[in-house]
């Protein structure tokens, strides 16, 4: 059974071929575009289930593809970016990209990002259900009871800490930018709350992680935000 169509917008042929071959082996249908213009045309005509988008394209910036697609669709977009492009990643996420993957990446990492994006896409469009208890490793969060446990022991979080952890758990596997977390927790009018967010995250990690310096549940995406780990599968 075909799992859906993935549109790959990438001008580097070896990367595009590598992704395409790997996705086809996983029963996805793939279509490739080498320019932003061609990508926008194919996105409109094919309505793919997901777009993989390189930001550096020959005719215009990949950011323009995000702006265009977001005018008419919430379909998941994963940005393919170079290691040094923190600013571009944040801009892409703020404009509505769902996630990013940094070159060079392996196929299992790419598949994990795609699974997460498709799952969140299905929840957002109402065709999938968000579970009421989130679990990964020894961590669990019961949204109904607002109850957080690690290895069976209840963890006491402040209201703000709980809001941060619950947001990350609802979006497990997906990067959340500092701005997205701050506006969710403190509202859109709190400027420059990165320091308060960092302090809260340090406290959260002390409560959740065996070794806060090497977190196993909430990862830092340097210069971008945080990502809650997601169970494989
Ligand atoms: Ca490129």
mmCIF file of C-alpha atoms and ligand atoms in Angstrom:
data_model
loop_
_atom_site.group_PDB
_atom_site.id
_atom_site.type_symbol
_atom_site.label_atom_id
_atom_site.label_comp_id
_atom_site.label_asym_id
_atom_site.label_seq_id
_atom_site.Cartn_x
_atom_site.Cartn_y
_atom_site.Cartn_z
ATOM 1 C CA UNK A 1 0.000 0.000 0.000
ATOM 2 C CA UNK A 2 1.323 3.464 -0.934
ATOM 3 C CA UNK A 3 1.737 5.604 2.197
ATOM 4 C CA UNK A 4 1.345 8.883 0.326
ATOM 5 C CA UNK A 5 3.165 11.231 -2.008
ATOM 6 C CA UNK A 6 6.229 13.151 -0.869
ATOM 7 C CA UNK A 7 7.344 16.148 -2.916
ATOM 8 C CA UNK A 8 11.120 16.670 -2.723
ATOM 9 C CA UNK A 9 12.244 20.206 -3.626
ATOM 10 C CA UNK A 10 16.045 20.051 -3.767
ATOM 11 C CA UNK A 11 18.496 21.141 -6.457
ATOM 12 C CA UNK A 12 21.322 18.804 -5.420
ATOM 13 C CA UNK A 13 20.618 15.717 -7.442
ATOM 14 C CA UNK A 14 22.566 13.259 -5.264
ATOM 15 C CA UNK A 15 20.612 14.297 -2.155
ATOM 16 C CA UNK A 16 17.302 14.253 -3.963
ATOM 17 C CA UNK A 17 18.075 10.797 -5.460
ATOM 18 C CA UNK A 18 19.145 9.426 -2.072
ATOM 19 C CA UNK A 19 15.921 10.635 -0.402
ATOM 20 C CA UNK A 20 13.742 9.486 -3.268
ATOM 21 C CA UNK A 21 15.224 5.979 -3.396
ATOM 22 C CA UNK A 22 14.957 5.586 0.389
ATOM 23 C CA UNK A 23 11.339 6.757 0.511
ATOM 24 C CA UNK A 24 10.301 4.519 -2.366
ATOM 25 C CA UNK A 25 11.768 1.565 -0.472
ATOM 26 C CA UNK A 26 9.397 2.573 2.386
ATOM 27 C CA UNK A 27 6.358 2.528 0.045
ATOM 28 C CA UNK A 28 6.096 6.282 -0.445
ATOM 29 C CA UNK A 29 5.539 7.782 -3.873
ATOM 30 C CA UNK A 30 8.036 10.568 -4.606
ATOM 31 C CA UNK A 31 8.103 13.505 -6.991
ATOM 32 C CA UNK A 32 11.187 15.723 -7.362
ATOM 33 C CA UNK A 33 11.518 19.405 -8.211
ATOM 34 C CA UNK A 34 14.832 21.220 -8.718
ATOM 35 C CA UNK A 35 13.595 24.806 -8.375
ATOM 36 C CA UNK A 36 11.210 26.643 -6.040
ATOM 37 C CA UNK A 37 8.966 27.582 -8.976
ATOM 38 C CA UNK A 38 8.645 23.985 -10.146
ATOM 39 C CA UNK A 39 8.096 22.908 -6.518
ATOM 40 C CA UNK A 40 5.222 25.365 -6.007
ATOM 41 C CA UNK A 41 3.595 24.202 -9.265
ATOM 42 C CA UNK A 42 3.860 20.537 -8.277
ATOM 43 C CA UNK A 43 2.625 21.235 -4.737
ATOM 44 C CA UNK A 44 -0.477 22.937 -6.164
ATOM 45 C CA UNK A 45 -1.204 20.323 -8.812
ATOM 46 C CA UNK A 46 -0.387 17.172 -6.788
ATOM 47 C CA UNK A 47 -1.404 18.120 -3.221
ATOM 48 C CA UNK A 48 1.287 15.811 -1.769
ATOM 49 C CA UNK A 49 1.025 14.444 1.786
ATOM 50 C CA UNK A 50 4.351 16.063 2.700
ATOM 51 C CA UNK A 51 7.047 18.363 1.304
ATOM 52 C CA UNK A 52 10.794 18.056 1.893
ATOM 53 C CA UNK A 53 12.270 21.438 1.126
ATOM 54 C CA UNK A 54 15.831 22.627 0.612
ATOM 55 C CA UNK A 55 16.216 26.319 1.513
ATOM 56 C CA UNK A 56 18.980 27.135 -0.991
ATOM 57 C CA UNK A 57 17.343 26.827 -4.407
ATOM 58 C CA UNK A 58 18.589 28.325 -7.700
ATOM 59 C CA UNK A 59 15.588 30.533 -8.581
ATOM 60 C CA UNK A 60 14.456 31.801 -5.156
ATOM 61 C CA UNK A 61 14.787 31.124 -1.456
ATOM 62 C CA UNK A 62 12.989 28.001 -0.170
ATOM 63 C CA UNK A 63 11.309 30.316 2.373
ATOM 64 C CA UNK A 64 9.161 31.590 -0.536
ATOM 65 C CA UNK A 65 7.813 28.066 -1.052
ATOM 66 C CA UNK A 66 6.709 27.922 2.606
ATOM 67 C CA UNK A 67 4.945 31.306 2.311
ATOM 68 C CA UNK A 68 3.213 30.243 -0.897
ATOM 69 C CA UNK A 69 2.069 26.814 0.335
ATOM 70 C CA UNK A 70 0.877 28.177 3.696
ATOM 71 C CA UNK A 71 -1.519 30.499 1.848
ATOM 72 C CA UNK A 72 -3.617 27.508 0.855
ATOM 73 C CA UNK A 73 -2.513 24.412 2.812
ATOM 74 C CA UNK A 74 -1.326 23.136 6.202
ATOM 75 C CA UNK A 75 0.360 20.089 4.639
ATOM 76 C CA UNK A 76 3.536 19.160 6.542
ATOM 77 C CA UNK A 77 6.757 20.802 5.342
ATOM 78 C CA UNK A 78 10.166 19.581 6.551
ATOM 79 C CA UNK A 79 13.094 21.835 5.753
ATOM 80 C CA UNK A 80 16.442 20.346 4.717
ATOM 81 C CA UNK A 81 19.119 22.716 5.976
ATOM 82 C CA UNK A 82 22.842 23.091 6.356
ATOM 83 C CA UNK A 83 24.391 22.967 9.806
ATOM 84 C CA UNK A 84 25.149 26.678 10.106
ATOM 85 C CA UNK A 85 21.698 27.966 9.142
ATOM 86 C CA UNK A 86 20.160 28.533 12.630
ATOM 87 C CA UNK A 87 18.560 31.843 11.641
ATOM 88 C CA UNK A 88 17.068 30.361 8.486
ATOM 89 C CA UNK A 89 15.718 27.363 10.414
ATOM 90 C CA UNK A 90 13.977 29.614 12.938
ATOM 91 C CA UNK A 91 12.557 31.793 10.159
ATOM 92 C CA UNK A 92 11.294 28.723 8.294
ATOM 93 C CA UNK A 93 9.640 27.343 11.456
ATOM 94 C CA UNK A 94 8.085 30.709 12.294
ATOM 95 C CA UNK A 95 6.644 30.905 8.767
ATOM 96 C CA UNK A 96 4.962 27.538 9.187
ATOM 97 C CA UNK A 97 7.466 24.796 8.390
ATOM 98 C CA UNK A 98 6.804 21.809 10.674
ATOM 99 C CA UNK A 99 10.367 20.739 11.302
ATOM 100 C CA UNK A 100 13.835 20.604 9.843
ATOM 101 C CA UNK A 101 16.580 18.074 9.306
ATOM 102 C CA UNK A 102 20.230 19.036 9.120
ATOM 103 C CA UNK A 103 22.578 17.813 6.368
ATOM 104 C CA UNK A 104 24.167 15.317 6.397
ATOM 105 C CA UNK A 105 21.407 13.075 7.778
ATOM 106 C CA UNK A 106 20.743 9.345 7.816
ATOM 107 C CA UNK A 107 17.639 7.705 6.504
ATOM 108 C CA UNK A 108 16.362 6.575 9.931
ATOM 109 C CA UNK A 109 16.482 10.162 11.195
ATOM 110 C CA UNK A 110 14.641 11.359 8.079
ATOM 111 C CA UNK A 111 11.979 8.628 8.454
ATOM 112 C CA UNK A 112 11.444 9.582 12.113
ATOM 113 C CA UNK A 113 10.897 13.249 11.118
ATOM 114 C CA UNK A 114 8.483 12.232 8.346
ATOM 115 C CA UNK A 115 6.474 9.912 10.643
ATOM 116 C CA UNK A 116 6.190 12.665 13.254
ATOM 117 C CA UNK A 117 5.171 15.319 10.709
ATOM 118 C CA UNK A 118 2.535 13.058 9.130
ATOM 119 C CA UNK A 119 1.139 12.106 12.538
ATOM 120 C CA UNK A 120 0.887 15.749 13.670
ATOM 121 C CA UNK A 121 -0.595 16.651 10.270
ATOM 122 C CA UNK A 122 -3.311 14.010 10.776
ATOM 123 C CA UNK A 123 -4.055 15.265 14.311
ATOM 124 C CA UNK A 124 -4.206 18.905 13.114
ATOM 125 C CA UNK A 125 -6.587 18.052 10.279
ATOM 126 C CA UNK A 126 -8.809 15.995 12.610
ATOM 127 C CA UNK A 127 -8.166 12.616 10.960
ATOM 128 C CA UNK A 128 -6.003 11.275 13.790
ATOM 129 C CA UNK A 129 -6.330 11.270 17.554
ATOM 130 C CA UNK A 130 -3.887 12.737 20.055
ATOM 131 C CA UNK A 131 -3.423 10.221 22.861
ATOM 132 C CA UNK A 132 -4.390 11.176 26.394
ATOM 133 C CA UNK A 133 -1.293 9.699 27.984
ATOM 134 C CA UNK A 134 2.088 10.393 26.468
ATOM 135 C CA UNK A 135 4.877 7.910 27.233
ATOM 136 C CA UNK A 136 8.495 7.652 26.274
ATOM 137 C CA UNK A 137 11.001 5.486 28.127
ATOM 138 C CA UNK A 138 10.344 5.916 31.857
ATOM 139 C CA UNK A 139 8.532 9.240 31.340
ATOM 140 C CA UNK A 140 4.763 9.567 31.218
ATOM 141 C CA UNK A 141 2.356 12.493 31.113
ATOM 142 C CA UNK A 142 -1.385 12.052 31.651
ATOM 143 C CA UNK A 143 -3.004 15.141 30.070
ATOM 144 C CA UNK A 144 -6.392 14.523 31.706
ATOM 145 C CA UNK A 145 -4.941 14.257 35.227
ATOM 146 C CA UNK A 146 -2.059 16.683 34.581
ATOM 147 C CA UNK A 147 0.130 14.000 36.086
ATOM 148 C CA UNK A 148 3.810 13.567 35.244
ATOM 149 C CA UNK A 149 5.757 10.471 36.288
ATOM 150 C CA UNK A 150 9.328 9.314 35.822
ATOM 151 C CA UNK A 151 10.056 5.631 36.460
ATOM 152 C CA UNK A 152 6.726 5.342 38.267
ATOM 153 C CA UNK A 153 7.339 8.260 40.666
ATOM 154 C CA UNK A 154 5.187 11.365 40.499
ATOM 155 C CA UNK A 155 7.095 14.513 39.551
ATOM 156 C CA UNK A 156 5.899 17.836 40.971
ATOM 157 C CA UNK A 157 6.110 20.590 38.399
ATOM 158 C CA UNK A 158 5.077 24.222 38.806
ATOM 159 C CA UNK A 159 2.239 25.423 36.573
ATOM 160 C CA UNK A 160 4.661 27.044 34.134
ATOM 161 C CA UNK A 161 6.915 23.982 34.069
ATOM 162 C CA UNK A 162 3.895 21.753 33.405
ATOM 163 C CA UNK A 163 2.745 23.975 30.526
ATOM 164 C CA UNK A 164 6.169 23.774 28.901
ATOM 165 C CA UNK A 165 6.452 19.997 29.326
ATOM 166 C CA UNK A 166 2.855 19.382 28.150
ATOM 167 C CA UNK A 167 3.414 21.514 25.029
ATOM 168 C CA UNK A 168 6.579 19.593 24.171
ATOM 169 C CA UNK A 169 4.856 16.239 24.840
ATOM 170 C CA UNK A 170 1.867 17.175 22.623
ATOM 171 C CA UNK A 171 4.421 17.904 19.906
ATOM 172 C CA UNK A 172 6.792 15.052 20.688
ATOM 173 C CA UNK A 173 9.396 14.420 18.030
ATOM 174 C CA UNK A 174 8.914 17.910 16.626
ATOM 175 C CA UNK A 175 11.137 20.903 17.353
ATOM 176 C CA UNK A 176 9.396 23.799 19.138
ATOM 177 C CA UNK A 177 11.091 27.187 18.752
ATOM 178 C CA UNK A 178 11.849 29.346 21.800
ATOM 179 C CA UNK A 179 9.327 31.917 20.523
ATOM 180 C CA UNK A 180 6.603 29.308 20.011
ATOM 181 C CA UNK A 181 7.050 27.990 23.584
ATOM 182 C CA UNK A 182 7.201 31.463 25.106
ATOM 183 C CA UNK A 183 4.076 32.696 23.345
ATOM 184 C CA UNK A 184 2.216 29.500 24.312
ATOM 185 C CA UNK A 185 3.186 29.722 27.991
ATOM 186 C CA UNK A 186 3.357 33.473 28.680
ATOM 187 C CA UNK A 187 1.304 34.875 25.785
ATOM 188 C CA UNK A 188 2.404 36.758 22.674
ATOM 189 C CA UNK A 189 3.290 40.025 24.428
ATOM 190 C CA UNK A 190 6.166 38.819 26.567
ATOM 191 C CA UNK A 191 9.339 39.933 24.822
ATOM 192 C CA UNK A 192 12.674 38.358 25.221
ATOM 193 C CA UNK A 193 11.756 35.699 27.709
ATOM 194 C CA UNK A 194 14.492 33.336 26.579
ATOM 195 C CA UNK A 195 16.268 33.672 29.911
ATOM 196 C CA UNK A 196 13.151 32.773 31.947
ATOM 197 C CA UNK A 197 12.511 29.858 29.608
ATOM 198 C CA UNK A 198 16.094 28.636 30.111
ATOM 199 C CA UNK A 199 15.737 28.877 33.902
ATOM 200 C CA UNK A 200 12.486 26.896 33.780
ATOM 201 C CA UNK A 201 14.055 24.304 31.500
ATOM 202 C CA UNK A 202 16.972 23.884 33.907
ATOM 203 C CA UNK A 203 14.469 23.225 36.723
ATOM 204 C CA UNK A 204 12.433 20.839 34.572
ATOM 205 C CA UNK A 205 15.555 18.882 33.684
ATOM 206 C CA UNK A 206 16.604 18.636 37.316
ATOM 207 C CA UNK A 207 13.222 17.076 38.041
ATOM 208 C CA UNK A 208 12.939 14.792 35.005
ATOM 209 C CA UNK A 209 16.398 13.799 33.920
ATOM 210 C CA UNK A 210 18.831 11.427 35.617
ATOM 211 C CA UNK A 211 21.662 13.558 34.291
ATOM 212 C CA UNK A 212 20.436 17.072 33.368
ATOM 213 C CA UNK A 213 23.636 17.678 31.381
ATOM 214 C CA UNK A 214 22.798 14.730 29.114
ATOM 215 C CA UNK A 215 19.023 14.888 28.839
ATOM 216 C CA UNK A 216 17.222 11.807 27.526
ATOM 217 C CA UNK A 217 13.691 13.252 27.292
ATOM 218 C CA UNK A 218 13.988 16.899 26.245
ATOM 219 C CA UNK A 219 16.757 17.802 23.812
ATOM 220 C CA UNK A 220 18.135 21.256 23.125
ATOM 221 C CA UNK A 221 18.250 22.263 19.462
ATOM 222 C CA UNK A 222 20.979 24.872 19.725
ATOM 223 C CA UNK A 223 19.863 28.338 18.593
ATOM 224 C CA UNK A 224 16.385 27.040 17.689
ATOM 225 C CA UNK A 225 14.417 25.504 20.570
ATOM 226 C CA UNK A 226 13.596 22.212 22.305
ATOM 227 C CA UNK A 227 12.432 18.806 21.150
ATOM 228 C CA UNK A 228 10.747 16.119 23.273
ATOM 229 C CA UNK A 229 11.905 12.648 22.398
ATOM 230 C CA UNK A 230 9.359 10.431 20.710
ATOM 231 C CA UNK A 231 8.922 6.697 21.065
ATOM 232 C CA UNK A 232 10.133 4.709 18.044
ATOM 233 C CA UNK A 233 7.509 3.069 15.881
HETATM 234 CA CA1 LIG B 1 20.536 23.667 -2.483
#
